[in-house]
Coordinates of C-alpha atoms in Angstrom, one line a residue:
M1 CA -0.7 4.4 -11.4
V2 CA -1.4 1.6 -13.9
T3 CA -5.1 0.6 -14.0
R4 CA -6.3 -3.0 -13.7
T5 CA -7.6 -2.7 -17.3
A6 CA -4.2 -1.8 -18.6
V7 CA -2.5 -4.6 -16.7
A8 CA -5.0 -7.1 -18.1
A9 CA -4.5 -5.7 -21.6
L10 CA -0.7 -6.0 -21.3
A11 CA -1.0 -9.6 -20.0
T12 CA -3.4 -10.6 -22.8
C13 CA -1.2 -9.1 -25.4
A14 CA 1.9 -10.7 -24.1
A15 CA 0.3 -14.1 -24.1
L16 CA -1.4 -13.8 -27.5
L17 CA 0.8 -11.6 -29.7
T18 CA 2.5 -14.5 -31.5
A19 CA -0.8 -16.1 -32.3
T20 CA -3.0 -13.1 -33.0
G21 CA -0.7 -10.2 -33.8
C22 CA -2.2 -7.9 -31.1
S23 CA -1.1 -4.4 -31.3
S24 CA 2.1 -3.2 -29.6
S25 CA 0.4 0.2 -28.9
F26 CA -2.9 0.8 -27.2
D27 CA -3.0 4.3 -28.6
D28 CA -1.9 4.1 -32.2
S29 CA -2.1 7.8 -32.6
K30 CA 0.8 8.4 -30.2
E31 CA 4.2 8.3 -31.9
P32 CA 7.1 7.4 -29.6
A33 CA 9.4 10.4 -28.9
Q34 CA 12.6 10.0 -31.0
D35 CA 16.1 10.4 -29.5
K36 CA 17.9 13.2 -31.2
A37 CA 21.3 12.7 -29.5
A38 CA 24.4 12.4 -31.7
K39 CA 25.3 9.1 -30.0
Q40 CA 22.6 6.6 -29.2
S41 CA 22.3 3.2 -27.5
L42 CA 20.7 0.5 -29.6
T43 CA 19.6 -3.0 -28.7
V44 CA 19.5 -6.0 -31.1
L45 CA 17.7 -9.2 -30.3
I46 CA 18.5 -12.3 -32.4
A47 CA 17.6 -16.0 -32.5
T48 CA 20.9 -17.6 -33.3
S49 CA 21.8 -20.9 -34.9
G50 CA 24.9 -21.1 -32.8
D51 CA 28.1 -19.4 -31.6
A52 CA 29.3 -18.7 -35.1
E53 CA 26.2 -16.7 -36.0
T54 CA 26.2 -14.9 -32.6
Q55 CA 29.8 -13.8 -33.0
A56 CA 29.3 -12.7 -36.5
V57 CA 26.4 -10.5 -35.7
K58 CA 28.3 -9.0 -32.7
T59 CA 31.3 -8.4 -34.9
A60 CA 29.2 -6.6 -37.5
A61 CA 27.4 -4.6 -34.8
A62 CA 30.7 -3.6 -33.3
A63 CA 32.0 -2.4 -36.6
Y64 CA 28.9 -0.3 -37.1
A65 CA 29.2 1.1 -33.6
K66 CA 32.8 2.2 -34.2
K67 CA 31.9 3.9 -37.4
S68 CA 28.7 5.6 -36.2
G69 CA 29.6 6.4 -32.6
N70 CA 26.4 4.7 -31.5
T71 CA 26.5 1.8 -28.9
V72 CA 25.0 -1.5 -30.0
T73 CA 24.2 -4.3 -27.6
V74 CA 23.4 -7.7 -29.2
E75 CA 21.3 -10.1 -27.1
V76 CA 20.5 -13.7 -27.9
A77 CA 16.8 -14.8 -27.3
K78 CA 16.0 -17.9 -25.5
D79 CA 12.4 -17.9 -26.8
M80 CA 12.2 -15.2 -29.6
N81 CA 8.4 -15.1 -30.0
Q82 CA 7.7 -15.0 -26.3
Q83 CA 10.3 -12.3 -25.6
L84 CA 9.1 -10.1 -28.4
A85 CA 5.5 -10.5 -27.3
Q86 CA 6.4 -9.4 -23.8
S87 CA 8.5 -6.5 -25.0
F88 CA 5.9 -5.3 -27.4
A89 CA 3.2 -5.4 -24.8
G90 CA 5.4 -3.6 -22.3
H91 CA 6.4 -0.9 -24.9
K92 CA 10.1 -1.7 -24.3
P93 CA 11.0 -3.7 -27.4
P94 CA 14.5 -4.1 -28.8
D95 CA 15.3 -1.5 -31.4
V96 CA 16.2 -4.1 -34.1
F97 CA 15.4 -7.8 -34.1
Y98 CA 15.0 -10.9 -36.2
V99 CA 11.5 -11.5 -37.7
N100 CA 10.8 -14.9 -39.0
S101 CA 8.5 -15.1 -42.0
D102 CA 5.9 -17.2 -40.2
Q103 CA 5.4 -14.4 -37.6
F104 CA 5.9 -11.4 -39.8
A105 CA 2.3 -10.8 -40.7
N106 CA 1.2 -11.1 -37.0
Y107 CA 3.7 -8.4 -36.0
A108 CA 2.9 -6.2 -39.0
K109 CA -0.9 -6.4 -38.5
G110 CA -0.4 -5.7 -34.8
G111 CA 1.5 -2.5 -35.5
S112 CA 4.7 -3.7 -33.9
L113 CA 6.9 -3.1 -36.9
Y114 CA 8.2 0.2 -38.2
A115 CA 8.0 0.2 -42.0
Y116 CA 11.3 1.5 -43.3
G117 CA 11.5 -0.1 -46.8
D118 CA 10.9 3.2 -48.6
Q119 CA 14.1 4.5 -47.0
I120 CA 16.2 1.8 -48.8
S121 CA 17.3 3.3 -52.1
D122 CA 18.6 0.0 -53.5
A123 CA 15.8 -2.3 -52.2
S124 CA 15.4 -3.7 -55.7
D125 CA 18.7 -5.6 -55.2
F126 CA 16.6 -7.9 -53.0
S127 CA 14.6 -10.3 -55.1
E128 CA 10.9 -9.7 -55.7
Q129 CA 10.0 -12.9 -53.9
L130 CA 11.9 -11.9 -50.8
R131 CA 10.5 -8.4 -50.8
T132 CA 7.0 -9.8 -51.2
S133 CA 7.5 -12.0 -48.1
F134 CA 8.1 -9.0 -46.0
T135 CA 5.6 -6.6 -47.5
Y136 CA 2.3 -5.8 -45.7
D137 CA -0.5 -3.6 -46.8
G138 CA 1.6 -2.5 -49.8
K139 CA 4.6 -1.5 -47.7
L140 CA 8.0 -3.2 -47.5
M141 CA 8.3 -3.4 -43.8
C142 CA 11.8 -4.9 -43.3
L143 CA 14.8 -6.1 -45.2
P144 CA 15.5 -9.8 -45.5
K145 CA 18.8 -10.6 -43.8
D146 CA 19.5 -13.8 -45.8
T147 CA 17.7 -16.5 -47.8
S148 CA 17.6 -20.3 -48.0
T149 CA 16.2 -22.8 -50.4
L150 CA 15.8 -26.6 -50.4
G151 CA 17.9 -29.1 -52.4
L152 CA 18.4 -32.9 -52.5
A153 CA 21.4 -33.8 -50.3
V154 CA 23.1 -37.1 -51.2
N155 CA 25.4 -39.3 -49.0
T156 CA 28.0 -39.9 -51.7
D157 CA 29.6 -43.0 -50.0
L158 CA 26.2 -44.7 -49.9
W159 CA 25.5 -43.5 -53.4
Q160 CA 28.6 -45.1 -54.8
K161 CA 28.1 -48.2 -52.7
A162 CA 24.9 -48.7 -54.6
G163 CA 26.7 -48.4 -57.9
L164 CA 25.3 -45.0 -58.7
T165 CA 27.2 -42.0 -60.1
E166 CA 26.5 -38.3 -60.5
K167 CA 24.6 -39.0 -63.7
D168 CA 22.1 -40.9 -61.6
Y169 CA 21.1 -37.8 -59.6
P170 CA 17.3 -37.9 -60.1
K171 CA 15.8 -35.2 -62.3
T172 CA 12.2 -36.4 -62.2
W173 CA 9.9 -38.0 -59.7
E174 CA 10.1 -41.3 -61.4
E175 CA 13.9 -41.3 -61.2
L176 CA 13.7 -40.3 -57.6
K177 CA 11.5 -43.3 -56.9
T178 CA 13.9 -45.6 -58.7
V179 CA 17.0 -44.5 -56.9
A180 CA 15.2 -44.3 -53.5
D181 CA 14.1 -47.9 -54.0
K182 CA 17.7 -49.0 -54.9
L183 CA 19.2 -47.1 -52.0
T184 CA 16.9 -48.6 -49.4
T185 CA 18.6 -51.6 -48.0
G186 CA 19.5 -52.9 -44.5
G187 CA 19.5 -50.0 -42.1
V188 CA 19.5 -47.4 -44.8
T189 CA 16.4 -45.6 -46.2
G190 CA 16.6 -44.1 -49.6
L191 CA 15.0 -40.7 -48.7
V192 CA 14.5 -39.3 -45.2
T193 CA 13.1 -35.9 -44.4
S194 CA 10.9 -34.0 -41.9
D195 CA 7.2 -34.6 -41.7
E196 CA 6.2 -30.9 -42.3
Y197 CA 5.0 -28.8 -45.1
Q198 CA 8.3 -26.9 -45.0
R199 CA 9.8 -30.0 -46.7
L200 CA 6.9 -31.9 -48.2
G201 CA 5.5 -28.7 -49.8
V202 CA 8.1 -29.0 -52.5
F203 CA 6.1 -31.9 -54.0
M204 CA 2.9 -29.7 -54.0
K205 CA 4.8 -27.0 -55.9
Q206 CA 6.4 -29.4 -58.3
A207 CA 2.9 -30.8 -59.2
G208 CA 1.8 -27.2 -60.0
G209 CA -0.1 -26.4 -56.8
W210 CA 0.4 -24.4 -53.6
V211 CA -1.4 -23.4 -50.5
T212 CA -2.7 -20.0 -51.7
D213 CA -2.8 -17.9 -54.9
T214 CA 0.0 -15.5 -55.7
D215 CA -1.6 -12.6 -53.8
Q216 CA -2.4 -14.7 -50.8
K217 CA -6.1 -13.6 -51.0
K218 CA -7.5 -17.0 -51.9
M219 CA -6.8 -20.6 -50.7
T220 CA -5.8 -23.1 -53.4
A221 CA -4.9 -26.0 -51.1
D222 CA -7.8 -28.3 -52.1
S223 CA -6.6 -28.9 -55.6
P224 CA -5.9 -31.9 -57.8
E225 CA -2.3 -30.7 -58.2
N226 CA -1.7 -30.6 -54.4
A227 CA -3.4 -34.0 -54.0
E228 CA -1.1 -35.4 -56.7
G229 CA 2.0 -34.1 -54.9
L230 CA 1.0 -35.6 -51.5
A231 CA -0.1 -38.8 -53.1
F232 CA 3.4 -39.2 -54.6
V233 CA 5.0 -38.7 -51.2
Q234 CA 2.5 -41.2 -49.8
S235 CA 3.5 -43.8 -52.4
L236 CA 7.1 -43.5 -51.4
L237 CA 6.2 -43.8 -47.7
K238 CA 4.1 -46.9 -48.3
S239 CA 6.9 -48.5 -50.3
G240 CA 9.4 -48.0 -47.5
S241 CA 11.8 -46.1 -49.7
M242 CA 11.0 -42.9 -47.8
K243 CA 10.6 -42.3 -44.1
F244 CA 10.2 -39.3 -41.8
A245 CA 13.2 -38.4 -39.7
K246 CA 11.5 -39.4 -36.4
N247 CA 10.9 -42.9 -37.8
V248 CA 14.6 -43.6 -38.1
D249 CA 15.3 -42.2 -34.6
T250 CA 16.7 -38.9 -35.8
G251 CA 15.6 -35.3 -35.2
W252 CA 16.0 -34.0 -38.8
G253 CA 17.2 -34.9 -42.3
G254 CA 20.7 -33.8 -41.6
E255 CA 21.1 -36.1 -38.7
A256 CA 19.7 -39.0 -40.7
L257 CA 22.2 -38.3 -43.5
G258 CA 25.1 -37.9 -41.1
K259 CA 24.4 -41.1 -39.2
G260 CA 24.1 -43.1 -42.5
K261 CA 20.4 -43.8 -41.9
A262 CA 19.4 -41.9 -45.0
A263 CA 21.0 -42.0 -48.5
M264 CA 19.2 -38.8 -49.4
T265 CA 17.4 -35.9 -47.6
I266 CA 15.6 -32.7 -48.5
E267 CA 17.3 -29.8 -46.7
G268 CA 18.4 -26.2 -47.0
N269 CA 21.8 -24.6 -47.1
W270 CA 21.9 -24.6 -43.2
L271 CA 22.7 -28.3 -43.7
D272 CA 26.3 -27.3 -44.5
G273 CA 27.0 -25.9 -41.1
G274 CA 25.3 -28.8 -39.3
M275 CA 27.3 -31.4 -41.2
K276 CA 30.6 -29.6 -40.6
L277 CA 29.9 -29.4 -36.9
D278 CA 28.4 -32.8 -36.2
Y279 CA 29.5 -35.1 -39.1
P280 CA 32.7 -33.6 -40.5
D281 CA 33.8 -36.9 -42.0
V282 CA 30.6 -37.6 -43.9
K283 CA 30.8 -36.8 -47.6
Y284 CA 27.8 -35.4 -49.3
A285 CA 26.7 -33.5 -52.4
V286 CA 23.7 -31.3 -53.1
A287 CA 21.6 -31.6 -56.3
P288 CA 18.5 -29.7 -57.5
L289 CA 15.3 -31.3 -56.3
P290 CA 13.7 -33.5 -59.0
A291 CA 11.1 -31.9 -61.2
G292 CA 7.5 -32.9 -60.9
P293 CA 4.6 -32.9 -63.5
A294 CA 4.7 -29.0 -63.5
G295 CA 8.5 -28.7 -63.5
Q296 CA 11.0 -27.7 -60.9
G297 CA 10.0 -26.5 -57.5
T298 CA 11.6 -25.6 -54.2
L299 CA 10.7 -23.5 -51.2
A300 CA 12.4 -20.3 -50.0
F301 CA 12.8 -19.2 -46.4
S302 CA 14.0 -16.0 -44.9
T303 CA 14.2 -13.8 -41.8
C304 CA 14.1 -10.0 -41.9
W305 CA 15.7 -7.2 -39.8
G306 CA 12.7 -5.8 -38.0
V307 CA 12.7 -2.3 -36.5
A308 CA 10.3 -1.7 -33.6
A309 CA 7.5 0.8 -34.1
D310 CA 7.9 1.7 -30.4
S311 CA 11.7 2.3 -30.8
A312 CA 12.9 5.8 -29.8
H313 CA 15.9 5.2 -32.1
R314 CA 14.2 4.6 -35.5
E315 CA 16.6 6.6 -37.6
A316 CA 19.7 5.0 -36.0
S317 CA 18.1 1.6 -36.2
V318 CA 17.5 1.8 -39.9
D319 CA 21.0 3.1 -40.3
L320 CA 22.2 0.0 -38.5
V321 CA 20.1 -2.3 -40.7
K322 CA 21.6 -0.7 -43.8
S323 CA 25.0 -1.6 -42.4
L324 CA 24.0 -5.1 -41.6
T325 CA 22.6 -5.7 -45.1
T326 CA 25.4 -4.4 -47.4
A327 CA 26.7 -6.9 -50.0
D328 CA 30.0 -7.1 -48.2
Q329 CA 28.5 -7.8 -44.8
Q330 CA 26.2 -10.5 -46.2
I331 CA 29.2 -12.2 -47.7
A332 CA 30.9 -12.0 -44.4
F333 CA 27.9 -13.6 -42.7
A334 CA 28.0 -16.3 -45.4
D335 CA 31.6 -17.0 -44.6
A336 CA 31.0 -17.1 -40.9
F337 CA 27.9 -19.3 -40.6
G338 CA 26.8 -20.5 -44.0
V339 CA 23.7 -18.5 -44.9
M340 CA 23.0 -17.4 -48.5
P341 CA 22.9 -13.6 -49.1
S342 CA 19.5 -12.0 -49.7
R343 CA 21.0 -9.4 -52.1
T344 CA 21.0 -10.6 -55.7
S345 CA 24.4 -9.0 -56.2
A346 CA 25.9 -10.7 -53.2
L347 CA 24.3 -14.0 -54.1
T348 CA 26.3 -14.0 -57.3
T349 CA 29.5 -13.6 -55.4
Y350 CA 28.4 -16.3 -53.0
A351 CA 27.8 -18.7 -55.8
E352 CA 31.4 -18.1 -57.1
R353 CA 32.9 -18.6 -53.7
F354 CA 30.8 -21.7 -52.7
P355 CA 30.4 -23.8 -55.9
A356 CA 29.1 -26.8 -53.9
A357 CA 26.0 -24.7 -53.0
K358 CA 25.0 -24.2 -56.7
A359 CA 21.8 -26.2 -56.4
W360 CA 20.6 -24.1 -53.5
V361 CA 21.6 -20.9 -55.3
D362 CA 20.0 -21.8 -58.5
G363 CA 16.8 -22.7 -56.6
S364 CA 16.3 -19.1 -55.8
A365 CA 15.2 -18.4 -59.3
Y366 CA 12.1 -20.6 -59.0
A367 CA 11.5 -20.9 -55.3
Q368 CA 8.1 -20.5 -53.7
G369 CA 8.0 -18.1 -50.8
P370 CA 6.2 -18.7 -47.5
V371 CA 2.6 -17.9 -46.7
T372 CA 2.6 -14.6 -44.8
I373 CA -0.9 -14.0 -43.5
A374 CA -1.7 -12.9 -40.0
G375 CA -2.8 -15.9 -37.9
F376 CA -1.8 -18.4 -40.6
D377 CA 1.0 -19.9 -38.5
K378 CA -1.7 -21.7 -36.5
V379 CA -3.2 -23.1 -39.8
L380 CA 0.2 -24.4 -40.9
S381 CA 0.9 -25.9 -37.5
Q382 CA -2.3 -28.0 -37.9
F383 CA -1.3 -28.9 -41.4
N384 CA 2.0 -30.2 -40.1
T385 CA 0.2 -32.2 -37.5
D386 CA -2.0 -33.8 -40.2
L387 CA 1.0 -34.5 -42.4
Q388 CA 2.5 -36.7 -39.7
S389 CA -0.1 -39.4 -40.6
L390 CA 0.3 -39.0 -44.4
R391 CA 1.4 -42.6 -44.9
T392 CA -2.1 -43.9 -44.0
A393 CA -4.3 -40.8 -44.2
D394 CA -6.3 -39.5 -47.2
P395 CA -4.3 -36.6 -48.9
K396 CA -7.5 -35.1 -50.1
K397 CA -8.9 -35.0 -46.6
I398 CA -5.7 -33.3 -45.3
L399 CA -5.9 -30.7 -48.0
A400 CA -9.7 -30.1 -47.5
D401 CA -9.0 -29.4 -43.8
L402 CA -6.2 -27.1 -44.8
Q403 CA -8.5 -25.3 -47.3
R404 CA -11.2 -24.7 -44.6
N405 CA -8.8 -23.6 -41.9
G406 CA -6.9 -21.3 -44.3
E407 CA -10.1 -19.6 -45.6
Q408 CA -11.0 -18.8 -42.0
A409 CA -7.5 -17.3 -41.4
I410 CA -7.6 -15.3 -44.6
S411 CA -11.0 -13.8 -43.7
K412 CA -9.5 -12.6 -40.5
G413 CA -5.9 -11.8 -41.5
N414 CA -6.3 -9.6 -44.6

């Protein structure tokens, strides 16, 4: 019989895991019994971008099942964080699942992830930046399934209408300001992007700043460099040559670009799929983001293939992940739904096959990875809320608040 205390603990963990990373096991000394059968049944939970991704993962899983003899069931999450929290709390998690970088540290600290990185003989084929994003307490916990960077997407028809050519693609902040001003006319805004650090953070990086130090042990948010980056964004917002997507009645930069409300936007390689689906007749090109005072800068994003610590099929699950992350399979995923491979070797092939994505690919060499500290997702959520008022707010005040909130999270998360 389950005690009231256990029920309360399960309910609390289910409600709070995504925010606090509470443990998936109330007795960490107990290892789950492992299935030794020759043929095993595995479950995979994904948060899909659409039918193309869902079908691609199911096809890859079916190919593995045919080869291995194991059965693989792929399920699509309606609310990934909530479903994982509930499954961890109930000790019935999927065997393999997507883990976004913003929740990774919460799950790792809570003991929900099985660290299998030391079982991957060619882990070095994944870039150091990506491996670092999914390393916790010195262990590579899970393999990145793909990667994304940000570039400057340009509506080429609006560009040409303004009398601009490819030679005018901005390479510096000053040039960005010049072309944004020129492109802002009538119902068109020169630059439109989202009001969040996942886009605006590029200007902090280009100014020579970032949220934390390299080891994520110390906050570096309240710095002159970061203030310079946000102040530049603020100057564009005040001039009217830059607006946030919601201020032009759109949900994101891709929609603004597709509807002709933005001549330029800052987006990642997922833009390609969105434009093909929703705005197939809109012509656009992607250039590297302009360099700031400290040089080029962009942000990198990824998701890893997590294996549950409570899984009774760890060996088979790792075997499945190995199959899903081969170079050939990553290229197949790229063909199917536009993601960039996380393997360096596969990324080279991708670049040759998709030359229009060159700016995104090249950005991988100097991209800043995400902050992966337990509990830091709440800090960044507040930062994003503060950035919504950047046009009129004091950038230094926003950064000072980020610094204070981040220091509290670091003291608890590491």
